[in-house]
Amino acid sequence: MLSDQFKRKIDYLRVSVTDRCDLRCTYCMAEDVTFLPRQEVLSIEEIIKLIDVFNELGVKKFRLTGGEPLVRKNIITVIEHLNDLKKQKKIYEHTLTTNGTNLEKYASILKENGIERINVSLDSLNSEKYKEITKWGNLEKVLKGIKSANNEGIKVKINTVLTQDFNDEEIFEIIEWCKKNNCDISLIEVMPIGSIGEKRFDQYLSMKNFEEKLVKKLNLIPSNFKTNGPSRYFTNKVNDQKIGIISAISHNFCDTCNRVRLTCTGKLYMCLGQNDFVDLKFALRNQSKTDIINKIEYAMSIKPKAHNFEINKNNFEGYVDRYMNETGG
Ligand code: SAM
Ligand code: SF4
């Protein structure tokens, strides 16, 4: 079992399988983003090899992310492999975070390959606003995808990034829609990851202030429900709906961190909110499995205690100098 210098057990790996995406969410990446040259990106076989090494070291939960995981060619080969590991009881869960644009096409294939729950990002239920925040996304397509996943019996959790003067009023409608459509929901505070040309400060809506409004309006009570993840949960007293809140800036959640992140180029980031990484690609392509393991163990020894995200009037731009689509959310 992997554990870090603060004795936190690390049994969860998020794997960014591509930096590419068919959307351009304004808080995630710049519209004119330059994607990585293909030779820098790990092959499907290399991703599988690293998954196996992490699994042998005790990692039991894998989430595929990106960029958009469902635009990566042959991504199903990775999911099939994870499903084989699950059938052999070597892992307990494999899942993914998706923008949902290709979900209608993939829902049944995901189900066949053991995916039981997914996170789908959705920031507005208004087609025009959805287009505005994603630059050119088609809301109808995403809603059809969510429906297909639901029909397959895949549990959907909606991820909504709250942005100032954009969806802070609409969020109540989105929460209601989730209840009607049998989806859980997590509300996410914008994190200063990557310089996006637009002022982060203008997008940022502090959960500290917003939570109070939410609790009052929806009759919420804090829930005992806990995962090792960053969400704090609330329950609606009236309809029993569970609402997660991920507030990296206004409420630090690092004490129980159990995860590390692998980028599509083989860099292992020990913390989403710090710049340090350990490069596994050289060892993967040129050295032995022992060298890869040594690098992973070294990474554990330098996993930082906490992120130190900051958004304030003097610090408009991204604190972390890489983009979210590269590291994986
Ligand atoms: N493309 C997929 C999607 O959008 O679900 C997976 C990758 S995306 C980077 C993963 C999650 O990160 C999404 O829920 C997205 O809304 C969130 N995200 C992206 N940039 C963010 C930021 N700067 N702050 C907070 N969340 C962000
Ligand atoms: Fe693409 Fe996801 Fe980033 Fe949106 S949040 S641009 S869907 S990677």
Short mmCIF file of C-alpha atoms and ligand atoms in Angstrom, two decimals:
data_model
loop_
_atom_site.label_atom_id
_atom_site.label_comp_id
_atom_site.label_asym_id
_atom_site.label_seq_id
_atom_site.Cartn_x
_atom_site.Cartn_y
_atom_site.Cartn_z
CA MET A 1 0.00 0.00 0.00
CA LEU A 2 1.33 3.45 -0.91
CA SER A 3 1.41 6.09 1.78
CA ASP A 4 2.88 9.56 1.77
CA GLN A 5 5.18 11.43 4.14
CA PHE A 6 2.15 12.42 6.26
CA LYS A 7 0.96 8.79 6.51
CA ARG A 8 -2.01 9.40 4.23
CA LYS A 9 -2.87 6.20 2.35
CA ILE A 10 -2.82 6.75 -1.42
CA ASP A 11 -5.15 4.30 -3.15
CA TYR A 12 -6.73 6.47 -5.84
CA LEU A 13 -5.25 7.50 -9.20
CA ARG A 14 -6.79 9.98 -11.59
CA VAL A 15 -5.54 9.35 -15.08
CA SER A 16 -5.72 12.10 -17.67
CA VAL A 17 -5.85 10.16 -20.94
CA THR A 18 -5.67 13.17 -23.27
CA ASP A 19 -5.27 16.94 -23.07
CA ARG A 20 -7.63 17.30 -26.04
CA CYS A 21 -11.24 18.32 -25.71
CA ASP A 22 -14.18 19.11 -27.94
CA LEU A 23 -15.22 22.01 -25.66
CA ARG A 24 -13.42 25.11 -24.33
CA CYS A 25 -14.94 25.81 -20.90
CA THR A 26 -13.82 29.33 -20.09
CA TYR A 27 -12.54 28.49 -16.58
CA CYS A 28 -10.57 25.48 -17.83
CA MET A 29 -8.57 26.50 -20.88
CA ALA A 30 -7.99 29.31 -23.34
CA GLU A 31 -10.00 29.15 -26.58
CA ASP A 32 -6.83 29.20 -28.70
CA VAL A 33 -5.12 26.48 -26.64
CA THR A 34 -2.30 24.57 -28.36
CA PHE A 35 -2.60 20.86 -27.70
CA LEU A 36 0.43 18.67 -27.03
CA PRO A 37 2.26 16.95 -29.90
CA ARG A 38 0.98 13.37 -30.13
CA GLN A 39 4.38 11.75 -29.55
CA GLU A 40 4.48 13.37 -26.09
CA VAL A 41 1.21 11.75 -25.08
CA LEU A 42 1.31 8.24 -23.58
CA SER A 43 0.01 5.46 -25.82
CA ILE A 44 -2.93 3.33 -24.70
CA GLU A 45 -0.48 0.50 -23.96
CA GLU A 46 1.70 2.81 -21.85
CA ILE A 47 -1.32 4.04 -19.87
CA ILE A 48 -2.29 0.42 -19.17
CA LYS A 49 1.25 -0.45 -18.10
CA LEU A 50 1.29 2.41 -15.58
CA ILE A 51 -2.18 1.50 -14.30
CA ASP A 52 -0.87 -2.02 -13.61
CA VAL A 53 2.17 -0.73 -11.72
CA PHE A 54 -0.01 1.55 -9.56
CA ASN A 55 -2.41 -1.32 -8.95
CA GLU A 56 0.42 -3.59 -7.81
CA LEU A 57 1.41 -0.82 -5.40
CA GLY A 58 -2.07 -0.83 -3.85
CA VAL A 59 -4.04 1.68 -5.90
CA LYS A 60 -7.58 0.33 -6.05
CA LYS A 61 -9.60 3.12 -7.59
CA PHE A 62 -9.04 4.72 -10.99
CA ARG A 63 -10.81 7.67 -12.59
CA LEU A 64 -10.23 8.50 -16.24
CA THR A 65 -10.34 12.17 -17.04
CA GLY A 66 -8.67 14.70 -19.32
CA GLY A 67 -9.22 16.77 -21.45
CA GLU A 68 -12.21 14.80 -22.55
CA PRO A 69 -11.65 11.07 -22.01
CA LEU A 70 -14.32 10.05 -24.51
CA VAL A 71 -12.50 11.79 -27.40
CA ARG A 72 -9.39 9.64 -26.87
CA LYS A 73 -9.15 7.00 -29.60
CA ASN A 74 -9.35 3.44 -28.23
CA ILE A 75 -10.14 4.63 -24.72
CA ILE A 76 -12.41 1.59 -24.36
CA THR A 77 -9.30 -0.63 -24.38
CA VAL A 78 -8.23 1.06 -21.10
CA ILE A 79 -11.73 0.71 -19.64
CA GLU A 80 -11.87 -2.97 -20.63
CA HIS A 81 -8.54 -3.52 -18.90
CA LEU A 82 -9.76 -1.79 -15.74
CA ASN A 83 -12.89 -3.93 -15.85
CA ASP A 84 -10.74 -7.07 -16.04
CA LEU A 85 -8.87 -5.86 -12.94
CA LYS A 86 -12.21 -5.29 -11.22
CA LYS A 87 -13.47 -8.76 -12.13
CA GLN A 88 -10.28 -10.18 -10.61
CA LYS A 89 -11.03 -8.07 -7.49
CA LYS A 90 -7.72 -6.24 -7.91
CA ILE A 91 -9.50 -2.87 -7.95
CA TYR A 92 -12.81 -1.81 -6.46
CA GLU A 93 -13.81 0.95 -8.85
CA HIS A 94 -13.11 2.44 -12.24
CA THR A 95 -14.99 5.47 -13.39
CA LEU A 96 -14.67 8.62 -15.46
CA THR A 97 -15.37 12.33 -15.56
CA THR A 98 -16.80 13.47 -18.88
CA ASN A 99 -18.37 16.53 -20.46
CA GLY A 100 -21.08 14.20 -21.77
CA THR A 101 -20.90 15.20 -25.45
CA ASN A 102 -20.19 11.62 -26.54
CA LEU A 103 -22.11 9.88 -23.79
CA GLU A 104 -25.11 8.90 -25.89
CA LYS A 105 -22.77 6.90 -28.14
CA TYR A 106 -20.76 5.40 -25.27
CA ALA A 107 -23.27 4.79 -22.44
CA SER A 108 -24.02 1.15 -23.23
CA ILE A 109 -20.34 0.35 -23.93
CA LEU A 110 -19.38 1.89 -20.59
CA LYS A 111 -22.00 -0.17 -18.80
CA GLU A 112 -20.84 -3.36 -20.55
CA ASN A 113 -17.36 -2.57 -19.31
CA GLY A 114 -18.25 -2.30 -15.66
CA ILE A 115 -18.70 1.46 -15.26
CA GLU A 116 -21.30 1.94 -12.54
CA ARG A 117 -21.13 5.67 -11.98
CA ILE A 118 -19.78 8.68 -13.81
CA ASN A 119 -19.39 12.41 -13.27
CA VAL A 120 -20.80 14.65 -15.99
CA SER A 121 -19.90 18.33 -16.11
CA LEU A 122 -22.84 20.63 -16.69
CA ASP A 123 -22.84 24.32 -15.83
CA SER A 124 -26.14 25.48 -17.29
CA LEU A 125 -29.47 24.11 -18.52
CA ASN A 126 -29.94 27.05 -20.85
CA SER A 127 -28.63 26.25 -24.36
CA GLU A 128 -27.30 29.76 -24.98
CA LYS A 129 -25.56 29.97 -21.62
CA TYR A 130 -24.20 26.45 -22.05
CA LYS A 131 -22.76 27.53 -25.39
CA GLU A 132 -21.31 30.64 -23.79
CA ILE A 133 -19.45 28.82 -20.99
CA THR A 134 -18.23 25.95 -23.21
CA LYS A 135 -17.69 28.19 -26.27
CA TRP A 136 -19.60 25.92 -28.65
CA GLY A 137 -21.14 23.03 -26.69
CA ASN A 138 -24.53 21.57 -27.60
CA LEU A 139 -26.66 21.18 -24.46
CA GLU A 140 -29.19 18.84 -26.12
CA LYS A 141 -26.44 16.36 -26.94
CA VAL A 142 -25.25 16.32 -23.32
CA LEU A 143 -28.79 15.90 -21.93
CA LYS A 144 -29.35 12.96 -24.29
CA GLY A 145 -26.07 11.48 -23.07
CA ILE A 146 -27.13 11.77 -19.43
CA LYS A 147 -30.46 10.13 -20.27
CA SER A 148 -28.69 7.25 -22.02
CA ALA A 149 -26.42 6.73 -19.02
CA ASN A 150 -29.43 6.76 -16.69
CA ASN A 151 -31.24 4.26 -18.93
CA GLU A 152 -28.23 1.96 -18.73
CA GLY A 153 -28.38 2.12 -14.94
CA ILE A 154 -25.18 4.16 -14.63
CA LYS A 155 -25.42 6.54 -11.67
CA VAL A 156 -24.69 10.09 -12.82
CA LYS A 157 -23.27 12.83 -10.65
CA ILE A 158 -23.42 16.29 -12.16
CA ASN A 159 -20.39 18.55 -11.57
CA THR A 160 -21.31 22.22 -11.74
CA VAL A 161 -18.60 24.86 -11.50
CA LEU A 162 -20.14 27.92 -9.91
CA THR A 163 -19.14 31.16 -11.57
CA GLN A 164 -19.98 34.66 -10.49
CA ASP A 165 -22.97 36.25 -12.26
CA PHE A 166 -23.29 33.27 -14.59
CA ASN A 167 -24.99 30.34 -12.88
CA ASP A 168 -25.20 31.44 -9.23
CA GLU A 169 -28.94 32.11 -9.64
CA GLU A 170 -29.58 29.23 -12.03
CA ILE A 171 -27.98 26.72 -9.68
CA PHE A 172 -31.27 26.22 -7.81
CA GLU A 173 -32.94 25.17 -11.05
CA ILE A 174 -30.03 22.84 -11.84
CA ILE A 175 -30.30 21.23 -8.39
CA GLU A 176 -34.05 20.74 -8.94
CA TRP A 177 -33.40 19.24 -12.39
CA CYS A 178 -30.89 16.80 -10.85
CA LYS A 179 -33.46 15.64 -8.32
CA LYS A 180 -36.05 15.05 -11.08
CA ASN A 181 -33.53 13.22 -13.24
CA ASN A 182 -32.11 11.01 -10.51
CA CYS A 183 -28.65 12.61 -10.57
CA ASP A 184 -26.46 13.59 -7.63
CA ILE A 185 -24.76 16.95 -7.81
CA SER A 186 -21.53 18.54 -6.64
CA LEU A 187 -20.99 22.28 -6.76
CA ILE A 188 -17.39 23.25 -7.45
CA GLU A 189 -15.61 26.47 -6.60
CA VAL A 190 -13.41 27.80 -9.44
CA MET A 191 -9.75 26.99 -8.82
CA PRO A 192 -6.91 29.18 -10.13
CA ILE A 193 -5.41 26.55 -12.40
CA GLY A 194 -3.89 27.85 -15.65
CA SER A 195 -3.86 31.34 -17.02
CA ILE A 196 -7.07 31.77 -19.01
CA GLY A 197 -6.84 35.32 -20.24
CA GLU A 198 -10.05 36.14 -18.44
CA LYS A 199 -9.76 37.38 -14.87
CA ARG A 200 -10.14 34.52 -12.41
CA PHE A 201 -11.27 36.96 -9.80
CA ASP A 202 -14.31 37.89 -11.89
CA GLN A 203 -15.30 34.23 -12.20
CA TYR A 204 -14.67 33.35 -8.60
CA LEU A 205 -17.64 32.90 -6.33
CA SER A 206 -16.67 32.08 -2.77
CA MET A 207 -18.53 29.07 -1.42
CA LYS A 208 -18.19 30.50 2.06
CA ASN A 209 -20.77 33.17 1.29
CA PHE A 210 -22.79 31.16 -1.17
CA GLU A 211 -23.18 28.13 1.10
CA GLU A 212 -25.18 30.15 3.61
CA LYS A 213 -27.65 31.21 0.93
CA LEU A 214 -27.91 27.65 -0.37
CA VAL A 215 -28.50 26.12 3.06
CA LYS A 216 -31.25 28.62 3.84
CA LYS A 217 -33.05 28.51 0.52
CA LEU A 218 -33.00 24.71 0.15
CA ASN A 219 -33.45 23.76 3.78
CA LEU A 220 -30.17 21.85 3.85
CA ILE A 221 -28.58 20.10 6.78
CA PRO A 222 -24.95 18.89 6.92
CA SER A 223 -24.82 15.19 6.10
CA ASN A 224 -22.63 12.54 7.75
CA PHE A 225 -22.04 11.05 4.33
CA LYS A 226 -18.30 11.03 3.63
CA THR A 227 -15.99 9.82 0.91
CA ASN A 228 -12.23 10.34 0.92
CA GLY A 229 -12.85 12.99 -1.70
CA PRO A 230 -13.00 16.75 -1.35
CA SER A 231 -16.83 17.03 -1.25
CA ARG A 232 -18.65 18.01 1.91
CA TYR A 233 -22.24 16.81 1.76
CA PHE A 234 -25.57 18.36 2.66
CA THR A 235 -29.02 16.80 2.59
CA ASN A 236 -32.24 18.52 1.62
CA LYS A 237 -34.57 18.03 4.63
CA VAL A 238 -37.63 18.01 2.39
CA ASN A 239 -36.72 15.71 -0.50
CA ASP A 240 -33.61 13.94 0.86
CA GLN A 241 -31.44 15.08 -2.06
CA LYS A 242 -27.69 14.91 -1.43
CA ILE A 243 -25.64 17.93 -2.50
CA GLY A 244 -21.82 17.94 -2.48
CA ILE A 245 -19.75 21.07 -2.18
CA ILE A 246 -16.13 21.21 -3.32
CA SER A 247 -14.55 24.40 -2.10
CA ALA A 248 -10.79 24.16 -2.50
CA ILE A 249 -10.15 27.77 -1.65
CA SER A 250 -12.60 28.67 1.07
CA HIS A 251 -12.46 25.28 2.82
CA ASN A 252 -9.26 23.27 2.64
CA PHE A 253 -9.81 19.51 2.37
CA CYS A 254 -6.24 18.18 2.14
CA ASP A 255 -6.04 16.25 5.45
CA THR A 256 -7.81 13.23 4.03
CA CYS A 257 -6.32 13.36 0.53
CA ASN A 258 -5.92 9.84 -0.86
CA ARG A 259 -5.08 10.58 -4.50
CA VAL A 260 -2.43 11.46 -7.03
CA ARG A 261 -2.82 12.44 -10.68
CA LEU A 262 -1.15 11.13 -13.80
CA THR A 263 -1.08 13.43 -16.82
CA CYS A 264 -1.39 12.21 -20.38
CA THR A 265 2.36 12.78 -20.78
CA GLY A 266 3.26 10.59 -17.81
CA LYS A 267 3.87 13.27 -15.19
CA LEU A 268 2.71 12.35 -11.73
CA TYR A 269 1.29 15.32 -9.84
CA MET A 270 0.99 14.73 -6.13
CA CYS A 271 -1.34 17.70 -5.63
CA LEU A 272 -3.71 19.48 -8.01
CA GLY A 273 -2.79 22.80 -6.46
CA GLN A 274 1.02 22.56 -6.53
CA ASN A 275 3.54 22.62 -9.36
CA ASP A 276 5.79 19.71 -8.29
CA PHE A 277 5.67 16.53 -10.33
CA VAL A 278 7.65 13.37 -10.93
CA ASP A 279 8.13 12.35 -14.55
CA LEU A 280 7.37 8.65 -15.11
CA LYS A 281 7.59 8.71 -18.92
CA PHE A 282 11.37 8.35 -19.18
CA ALA A 283 11.39 5.37 -16.83
CA LEU A 284 8.37 3.91 -18.63
CA ARG A 285 9.98 4.20 -22.07
CA ASN A 286 13.64 3.52 -21.24
CA GLN A 287 14.05 1.84 -17.87
CA SER A 288 12.75 -1.05 -15.80
CA LYS A 289 9.60 -1.55 -13.75
CA THR A 290 11.74 -1.18 -10.63
CA ASP A 291 12.76 2.29 -11.80
CA ILE A 292 9.10 3.25 -12.28
CA ILE A 293 8.28 1.95 -8.78
CA ASN A 294 11.22 3.86 -7.28
CA LYS A 295 9.96 7.06 -8.89
CA ILE A 296 6.42 6.52 -7.61
CA GLU A 297 7.73 5.86 -4.10
CA TYR A 298 9.85 9.00 -4.29
CA ALA A 299 6.75 10.94 -5.37
CA MET A 300 4.95 9.75 -2.23
CA SER A 301 7.79 11.01 -0.08
CA ILE A 302 7.38 14.55 -1.45
CA LYS A 303 3.57 14.77 -1.69
CA PRO A 304 2.82 18.18 -0.17
CA LYS A 305 0.69 18.58 2.91
CA ALA A 306 -1.80 20.90 1.24
CA HIS A 307 -2.44 23.11 -1.75
CA ASN A 308 -2.20 26.85 -1.31
CA PHE A 309 -4.62 28.16 -3.86
CA GLU A 310 -5.25 31.82 -3.70
CA ILE A 311 -7.57 34.22 -5.41
CA ASN A 312 -7.42 37.80 -4.32
CA LYS A 313 -7.32 41.23 -5.81
CA ASN A 314 -3.56 41.09 -6.33
CA ASN A 315 -3.54 37.69 -7.86
CA PHE A 316 -5.93 37.51 -10.79
CA GLU A 317 -4.14 34.94 -12.87
CA GLY A 318 -3.81 31.19 -12.41
CA TYR A 319 -1.72 30.24 -9.44
CA VAL A 320 -0.80 26.89 -10.94
CA ASP A 321 1.06 27.28 -14.21
CA ARG A 322 -0.56 24.44 -16.12
CA TYR A 323 -4.07 23.94 -17.41
CA MET A 324 -6.79 21.80 -15.86
CA ASN A 325 -7.23 19.82 -19.10
CA GLU A 326 -3.57 18.77 -18.87
CA THR A 327 -3.62 17.58 -15.26
CA GLY A 328 -7.15 16.24 -15.26
CA GLY A 329 -9.89 17.39 -12.91
N1 SAM B 1 -13.69 17.04 -19.83
C1 SAM B 1 -14.18 16.37 -18.70
C2 SAM B 1 -15.22 17.21 -17.98
O1 SAM B 1 -15.33 18.41 -18.26
O2 SAM B 1 -15.92 16.65 -17.14
C3 SAM B 1 -13.10 15.95 -17.72
C4 SAM B 1 -11.97 16.90 -17.47
S1 SAM B 1 -12.41 18.40 -16.62
C5 SAM B 1 -10.85 19.18 -16.49
C6 SAM B 1 -12.78 17.80 -15.01
C7 SAM B 1 -13.54 18.73 -14.11
O3 SAM B 1 -12.74 19.85 -13.80
C8 SAM B 1 -14.83 19.27 -14.72
O4 SAM B 1 -15.91 19.01 -13.84
C9 SAM B 1 -14.58 20.75 -14.82
O5 SAM B 1 -15.75 21.49 -14.66
C10 SAM B 1 -13.58 20.98 -13.71
N2 SAM B 1 -12.74 22.17 -13.89
C11 SAM B 1 -12.03 22.55 -14.97
N3 SAM B 1 -11.35 23.70 -14.73
C12 SAM B 1 -11.62 24.05 -13.45
C13 SAM B 1 -11.24 25.14 -12.60
N4 SAM B 1 -10.39 26.08 -13.01
N5 SAM B 1 -11.73 25.18 -11.34
C14 SAM B 1 -12.58 24.23 -10.88
N6 SAM B 1 -12.98 23.17 -11.64
C15 SAM B 1 -12.52 23.08 -12.91
FE1 SF4 B 2 -13.00 20.28 -21.81
FE2 SF4 B 2 -13.65 19.40 -19.40
FE3 SF4 B 2 -11.99 21.48 -19.69
FE4 SF4 B 2 -14.54 21.78 -20.30
S1 SF4 B 2 -13.73 21.31 -18.26
S2 SF4 B 2 -12.80 22.45 -21.54
S3 SF4 B 2 -15.06 19.83 -21.09
S4 SF4 B 2 -11.58 19.42 -20.29
#
